[in-house]
Coordinates of C-alpha atoms and ligand atoms in Angstrom, one line a residue:
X18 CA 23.2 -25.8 98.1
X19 CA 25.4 -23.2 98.2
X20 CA 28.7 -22.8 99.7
X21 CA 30.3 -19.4 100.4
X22 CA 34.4 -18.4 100.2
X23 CA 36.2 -16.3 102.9
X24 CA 35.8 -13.2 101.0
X25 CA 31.8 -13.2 101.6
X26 CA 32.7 -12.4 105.3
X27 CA 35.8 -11.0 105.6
X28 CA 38.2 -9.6 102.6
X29 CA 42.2 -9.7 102.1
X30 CA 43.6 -6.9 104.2
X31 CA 40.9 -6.9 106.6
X32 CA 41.5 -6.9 110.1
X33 CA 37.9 -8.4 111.0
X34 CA 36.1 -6.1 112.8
X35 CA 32.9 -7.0 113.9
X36 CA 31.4 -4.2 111.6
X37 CA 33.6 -5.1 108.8
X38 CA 32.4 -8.1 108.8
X39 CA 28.7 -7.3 108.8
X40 CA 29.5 -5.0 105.9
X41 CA 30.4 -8.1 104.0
X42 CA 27.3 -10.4 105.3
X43 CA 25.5 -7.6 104.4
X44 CA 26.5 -7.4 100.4
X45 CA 26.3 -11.4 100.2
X46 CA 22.8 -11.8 102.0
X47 CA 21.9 -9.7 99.4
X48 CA 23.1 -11.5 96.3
X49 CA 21.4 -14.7 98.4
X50 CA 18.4 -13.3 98.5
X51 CA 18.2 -12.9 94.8
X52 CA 18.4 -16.4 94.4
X53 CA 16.0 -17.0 96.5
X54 CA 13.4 -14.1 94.9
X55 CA 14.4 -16.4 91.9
X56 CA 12.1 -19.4 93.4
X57 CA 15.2 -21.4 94.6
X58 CA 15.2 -23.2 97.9
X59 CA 18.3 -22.5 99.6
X60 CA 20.7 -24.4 102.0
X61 CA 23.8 -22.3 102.7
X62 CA 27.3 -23.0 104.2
X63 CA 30.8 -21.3 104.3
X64 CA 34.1 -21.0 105.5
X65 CA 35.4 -20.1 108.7
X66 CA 39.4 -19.6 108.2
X67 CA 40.0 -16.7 109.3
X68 CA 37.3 -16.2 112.0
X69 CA 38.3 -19.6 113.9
X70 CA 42.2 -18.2 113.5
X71 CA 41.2 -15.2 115.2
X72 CA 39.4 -17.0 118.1
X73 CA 42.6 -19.3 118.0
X74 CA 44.7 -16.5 119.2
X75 CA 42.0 -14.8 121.5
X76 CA 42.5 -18.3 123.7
X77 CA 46.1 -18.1 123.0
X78 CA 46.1 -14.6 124.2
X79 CA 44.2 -14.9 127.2
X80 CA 45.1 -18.7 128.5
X81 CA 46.7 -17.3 131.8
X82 CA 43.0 -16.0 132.8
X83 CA 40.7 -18.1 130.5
X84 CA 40.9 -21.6 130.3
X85 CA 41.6 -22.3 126.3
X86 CA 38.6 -24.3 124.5
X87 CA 39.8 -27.1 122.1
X88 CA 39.0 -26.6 118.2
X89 CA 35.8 -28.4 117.6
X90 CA 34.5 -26.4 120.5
X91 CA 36.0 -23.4 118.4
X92 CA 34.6 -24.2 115.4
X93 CA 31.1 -24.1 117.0
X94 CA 31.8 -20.8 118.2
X95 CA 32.3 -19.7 114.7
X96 CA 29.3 -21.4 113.1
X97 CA 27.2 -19.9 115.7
X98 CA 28.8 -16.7 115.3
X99 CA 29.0 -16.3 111.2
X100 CA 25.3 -18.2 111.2
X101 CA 23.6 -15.7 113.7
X102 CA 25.1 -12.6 111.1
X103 CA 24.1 -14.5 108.1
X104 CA 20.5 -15.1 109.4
X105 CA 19.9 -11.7 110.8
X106 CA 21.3 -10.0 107.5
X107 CA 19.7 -12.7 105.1
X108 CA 16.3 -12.2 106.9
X109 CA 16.5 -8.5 106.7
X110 CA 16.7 -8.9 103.0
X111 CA 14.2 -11.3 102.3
X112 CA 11.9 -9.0 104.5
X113 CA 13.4 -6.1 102.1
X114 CA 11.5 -8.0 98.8
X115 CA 8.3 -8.7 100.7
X116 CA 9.3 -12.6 101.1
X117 CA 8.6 -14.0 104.7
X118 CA 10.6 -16.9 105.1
X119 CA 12.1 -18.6 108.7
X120 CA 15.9 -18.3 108.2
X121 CA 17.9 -20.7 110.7
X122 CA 21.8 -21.7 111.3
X123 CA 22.4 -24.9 112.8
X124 CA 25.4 -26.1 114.8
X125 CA 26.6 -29.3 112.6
X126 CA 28.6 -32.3 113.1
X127 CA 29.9 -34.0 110.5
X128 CA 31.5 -37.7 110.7
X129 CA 34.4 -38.4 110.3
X130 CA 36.7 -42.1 109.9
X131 CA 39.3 -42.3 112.5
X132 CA 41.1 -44.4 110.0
X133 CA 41.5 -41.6 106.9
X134 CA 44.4 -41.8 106.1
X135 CA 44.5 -37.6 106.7
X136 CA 44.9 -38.4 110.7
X137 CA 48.7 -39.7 109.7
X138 CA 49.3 -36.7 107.7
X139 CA 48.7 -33.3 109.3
X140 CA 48.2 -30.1 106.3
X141 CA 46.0 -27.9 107.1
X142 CA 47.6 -24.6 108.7
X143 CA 45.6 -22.9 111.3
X144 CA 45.8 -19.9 113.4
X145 CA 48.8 -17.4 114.5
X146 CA 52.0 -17.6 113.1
X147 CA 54.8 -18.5 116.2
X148 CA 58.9 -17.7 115.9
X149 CA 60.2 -21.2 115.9
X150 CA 61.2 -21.3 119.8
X151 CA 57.3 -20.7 121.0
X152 CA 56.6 -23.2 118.6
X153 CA 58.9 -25.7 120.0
X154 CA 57.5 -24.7 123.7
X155 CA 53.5 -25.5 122.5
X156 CA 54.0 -28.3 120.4
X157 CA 56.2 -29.4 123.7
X158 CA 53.2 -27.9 126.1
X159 CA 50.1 -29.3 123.7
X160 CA 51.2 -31.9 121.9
X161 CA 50.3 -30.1 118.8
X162 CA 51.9 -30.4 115.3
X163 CA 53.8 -27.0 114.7
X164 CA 55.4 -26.8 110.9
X165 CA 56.7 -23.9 109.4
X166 CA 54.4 -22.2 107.2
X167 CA 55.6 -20.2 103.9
X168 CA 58.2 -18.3 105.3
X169 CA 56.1 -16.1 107.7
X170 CA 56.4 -18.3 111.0
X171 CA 55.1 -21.8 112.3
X172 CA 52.0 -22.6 112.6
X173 CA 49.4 -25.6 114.3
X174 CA 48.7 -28.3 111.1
X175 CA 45.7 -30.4 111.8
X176 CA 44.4 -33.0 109.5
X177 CA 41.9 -32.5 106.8
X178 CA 40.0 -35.7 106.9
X179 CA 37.3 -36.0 104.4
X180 CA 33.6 -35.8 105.1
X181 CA 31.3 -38.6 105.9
X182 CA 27.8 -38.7 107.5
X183 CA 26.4 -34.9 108.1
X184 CA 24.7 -36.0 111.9
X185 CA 22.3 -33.3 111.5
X186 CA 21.1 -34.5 107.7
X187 CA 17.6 -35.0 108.2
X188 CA 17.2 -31.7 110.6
X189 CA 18.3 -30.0 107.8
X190 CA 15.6 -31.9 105.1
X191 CA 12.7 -31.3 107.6
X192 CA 13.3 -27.3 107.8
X193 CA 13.9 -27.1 104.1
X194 CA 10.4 -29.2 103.9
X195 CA 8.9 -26.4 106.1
X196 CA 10.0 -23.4 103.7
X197 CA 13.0 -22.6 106.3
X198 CA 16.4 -21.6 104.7
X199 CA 18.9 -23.2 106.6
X200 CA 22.5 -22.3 107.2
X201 CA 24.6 -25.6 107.8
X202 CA 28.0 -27.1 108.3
X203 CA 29.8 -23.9 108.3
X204 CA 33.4 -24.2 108.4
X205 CA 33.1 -28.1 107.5
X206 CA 31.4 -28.5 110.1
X207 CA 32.3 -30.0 113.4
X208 CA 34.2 -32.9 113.1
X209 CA 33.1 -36.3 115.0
X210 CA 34.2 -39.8 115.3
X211 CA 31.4 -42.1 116.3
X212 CA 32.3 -44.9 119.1
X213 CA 30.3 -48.3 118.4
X214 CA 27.9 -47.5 121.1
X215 CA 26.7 -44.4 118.4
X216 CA 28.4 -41.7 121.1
X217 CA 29.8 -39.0 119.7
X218 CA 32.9 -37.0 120.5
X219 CA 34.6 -34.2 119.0
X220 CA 37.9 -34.1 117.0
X221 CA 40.5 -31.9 116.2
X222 CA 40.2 -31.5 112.5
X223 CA 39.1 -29.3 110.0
X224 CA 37.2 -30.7 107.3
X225 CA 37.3 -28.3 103.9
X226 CA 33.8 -26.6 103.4
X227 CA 33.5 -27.1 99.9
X228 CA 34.1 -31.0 100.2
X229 CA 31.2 -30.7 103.1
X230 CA 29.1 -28.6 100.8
X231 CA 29.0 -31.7 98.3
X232 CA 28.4 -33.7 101.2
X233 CA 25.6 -32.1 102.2
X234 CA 24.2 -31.5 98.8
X235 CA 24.1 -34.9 98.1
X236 CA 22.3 -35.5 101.8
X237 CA 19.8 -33.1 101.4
X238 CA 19.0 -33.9 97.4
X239 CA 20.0 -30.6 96.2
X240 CA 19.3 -29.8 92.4
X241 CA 22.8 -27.9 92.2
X242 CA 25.8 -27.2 94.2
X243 CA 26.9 -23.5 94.1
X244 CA 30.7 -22.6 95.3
X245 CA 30.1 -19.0 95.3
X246 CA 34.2 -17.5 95.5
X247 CA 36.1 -14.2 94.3
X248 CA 36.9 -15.3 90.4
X249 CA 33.7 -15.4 87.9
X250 CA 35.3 -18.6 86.0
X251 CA 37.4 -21.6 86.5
X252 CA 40.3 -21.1 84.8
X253 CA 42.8 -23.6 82.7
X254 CA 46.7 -22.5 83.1
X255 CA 45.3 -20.1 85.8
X256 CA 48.0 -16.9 86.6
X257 CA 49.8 -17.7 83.2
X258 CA 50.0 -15.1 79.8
X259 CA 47.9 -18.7 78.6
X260 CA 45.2 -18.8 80.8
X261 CA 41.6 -19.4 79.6
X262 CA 38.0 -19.1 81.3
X263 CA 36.1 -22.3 81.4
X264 CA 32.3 -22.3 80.7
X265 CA 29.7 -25.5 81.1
X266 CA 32.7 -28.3 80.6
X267 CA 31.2 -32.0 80.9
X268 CA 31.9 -33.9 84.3
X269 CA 34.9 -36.7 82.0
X270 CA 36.2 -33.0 80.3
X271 CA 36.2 -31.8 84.2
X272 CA 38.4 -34.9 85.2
X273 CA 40.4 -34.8 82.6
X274 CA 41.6 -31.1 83.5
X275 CA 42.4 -32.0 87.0
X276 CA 44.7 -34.8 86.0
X277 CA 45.9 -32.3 83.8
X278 CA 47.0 -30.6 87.2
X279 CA 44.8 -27.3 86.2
X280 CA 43.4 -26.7 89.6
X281 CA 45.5 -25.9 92.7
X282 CA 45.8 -28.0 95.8
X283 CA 44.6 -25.7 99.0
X284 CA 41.8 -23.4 97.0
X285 CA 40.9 -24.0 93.1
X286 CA 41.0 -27.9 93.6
X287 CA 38.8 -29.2 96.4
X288 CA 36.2 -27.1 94.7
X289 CA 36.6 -28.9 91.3
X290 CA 37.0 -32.2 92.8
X291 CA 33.8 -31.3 95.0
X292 CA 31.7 -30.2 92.1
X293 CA 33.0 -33.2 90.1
X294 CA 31.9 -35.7 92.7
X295 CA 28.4 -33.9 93.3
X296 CA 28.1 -34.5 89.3
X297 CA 29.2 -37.4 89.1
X298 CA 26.6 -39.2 91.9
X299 CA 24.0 -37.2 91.7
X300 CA 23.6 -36.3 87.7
X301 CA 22.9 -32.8 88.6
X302 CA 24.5 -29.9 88.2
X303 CA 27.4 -27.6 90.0
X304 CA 28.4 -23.8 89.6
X305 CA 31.8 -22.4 90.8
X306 CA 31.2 -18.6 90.0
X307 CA 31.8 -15.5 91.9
X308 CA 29.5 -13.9 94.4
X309 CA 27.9 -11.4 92.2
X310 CA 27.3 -13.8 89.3
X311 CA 25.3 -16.4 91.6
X312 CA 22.0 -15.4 90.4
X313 CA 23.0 -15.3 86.7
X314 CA 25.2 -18.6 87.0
X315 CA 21.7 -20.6 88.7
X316 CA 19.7 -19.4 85.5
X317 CA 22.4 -20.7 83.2
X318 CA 23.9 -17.8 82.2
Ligands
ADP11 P1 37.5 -19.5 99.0 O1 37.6 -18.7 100.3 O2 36.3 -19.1 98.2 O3 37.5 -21.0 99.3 P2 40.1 -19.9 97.8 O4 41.1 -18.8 97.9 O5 40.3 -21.1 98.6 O6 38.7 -19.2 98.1 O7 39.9 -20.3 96.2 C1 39.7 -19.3 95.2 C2 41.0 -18.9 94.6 O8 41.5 -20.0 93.8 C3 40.9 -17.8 93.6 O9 40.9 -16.5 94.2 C4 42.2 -18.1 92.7 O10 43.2 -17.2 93.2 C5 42.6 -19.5 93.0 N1 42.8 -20.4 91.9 C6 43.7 -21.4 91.9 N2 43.6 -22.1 90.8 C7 42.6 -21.5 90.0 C8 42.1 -21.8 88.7 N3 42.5 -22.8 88.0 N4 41.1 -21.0 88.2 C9 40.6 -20.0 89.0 N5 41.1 -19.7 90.2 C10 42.1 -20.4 90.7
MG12 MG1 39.2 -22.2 100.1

């Protein structure tokens, strides 16, 4: 199982052009389809941040002509989107090193508790940045939760509850059994509540892809969870004249560096925490390299 960072799709400074974009698919199918000329089954997912912000403002933009879709629709949008690029590119490379192999992206919803304790407490910041007025007006408009955001403007929070069931669980199992490579619960995945009937609705949430990755890893049986991001190691007193790259650290070493406050909250952390859990309940292992070190990182290098 591996789970791809922002920068796989679309790098700091970037404005996102479509054939930016592909560029970066590009580069990464490669690297994937390494690991997969290495005899690894794959299951992939990633992020969607700055794609789903994009499409965010597009509806924002255009809301006098075009009615504006609400996020989970959204968020499907952009695992259709970033899934149809990754399978196009990923096949194109796997073609490239004579391996024939289906490769598929699947919408996914993921369940989520109405009772989390993340639906009383908004944080995750999505979308364009407002003056504080036209913040006032939407949250007035929307009912949405508008909090400043570092300085640079207000912006919608919406909660970050965590994962539970993956609906699609066993879709994904049966295409893995078949040989496919399958490209799943990309941005989280959609979150759904599930009424006592079993019906299904959307929610307006975004669930963090590396806590879904774990969640999926464990659904699915995977042998190792891989956060592929833009640093080679984790680091201990990370940014400091102290800090130090970690190598294989145990799973009760692991734990005791996050209480140890090592890892930070909205990027280093849920990927620790993720990996830590996937450890800890499956006995397996889990990689947070970069990119370019995937293939050497899955043959313990
Ligand atoms: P992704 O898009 O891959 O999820 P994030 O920006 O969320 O990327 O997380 C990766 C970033 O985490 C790194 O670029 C680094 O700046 C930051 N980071 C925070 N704490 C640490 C740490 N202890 N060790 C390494 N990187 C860290
Ligand atoms: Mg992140």
């Amino acid at each position: 199982m591996v789970a791809l960072g922002g920068n796989a799709i679309l790098q700091p400074g970037q404005r996102g052009s479509y054939a930016e974009q592909r560029h970066n698919v590009d580069v990464t199918a490669a690297q994937l389809a390494d690991l997969v000329a290495a005899g690894h089954e794959l299951v992939l997912t990633h992020g969607n941040g700055p794609q789903v912000g994009n499409l965010l403002l597009q509806n924002e933009e255009a809301k006098a002509t075009v009615e504006p879709m609400p996020l989970d629709v959204l968020g499907a949008m952009t695992q259709g989107m970033i899934g149809y690029m990754f399978q196009q590119s990923l096949t194109n490379e796997l073609r490239a090193r004579g391996i024939q192999r289906p490769v598929v992206s699947l919408v996914t919803q993921v369940e989520v508790d109405v009772e989390d304790p993340a639906f009383n407490d908004p944080t995750k910041p999505i979308g364009p940045f407002y003056p504080e007025e036209e913040a006032a007006a939407i949250a007035a408009e929307r009912g949405y939760i508008m909090q400043p955001d570092s300085g640079r403007g207000w912006r919608r929070v919406v909660p970050s509850p965590q994962p539970g069931r993956v609906v699609e669980q066993e879709v994904v199992s049966g295409l893995l059994s078949q040989g496919a490579i399958i490209i799943a619960a990309g941005g989280g995945g959609v979150p759904v509540r599930t009424a006592e009937d079993g019906a299904l609705t959307g929610v307006e949430a975004v669930i963090d892809k590396d806590r879904a990755a774990a969640a999926l890893a464990r659904a699915v049986g995977a042998d190792m969870l891989m956060i592929l991001t833009d640093v080679p190691n984790v680091k201990l007193h990370y940014g400091t004249p102290n800090e130090v790259s970690l190598g294989e650290v145990s799973a009760e070493q692991m734990a005791s560096y996050v209480a140890e406050k090592h890892f930070a909250a909205g990027s280093m952390g849920p990927k620790v925490t993720s990996c830590l859990d996937f450890v800890r309940q499956t006995g397996k292992q889990a990689i947070i390299t970069a990119l370019n070190q995937a293939v050497a990182a899955a043959a313990g290098e």
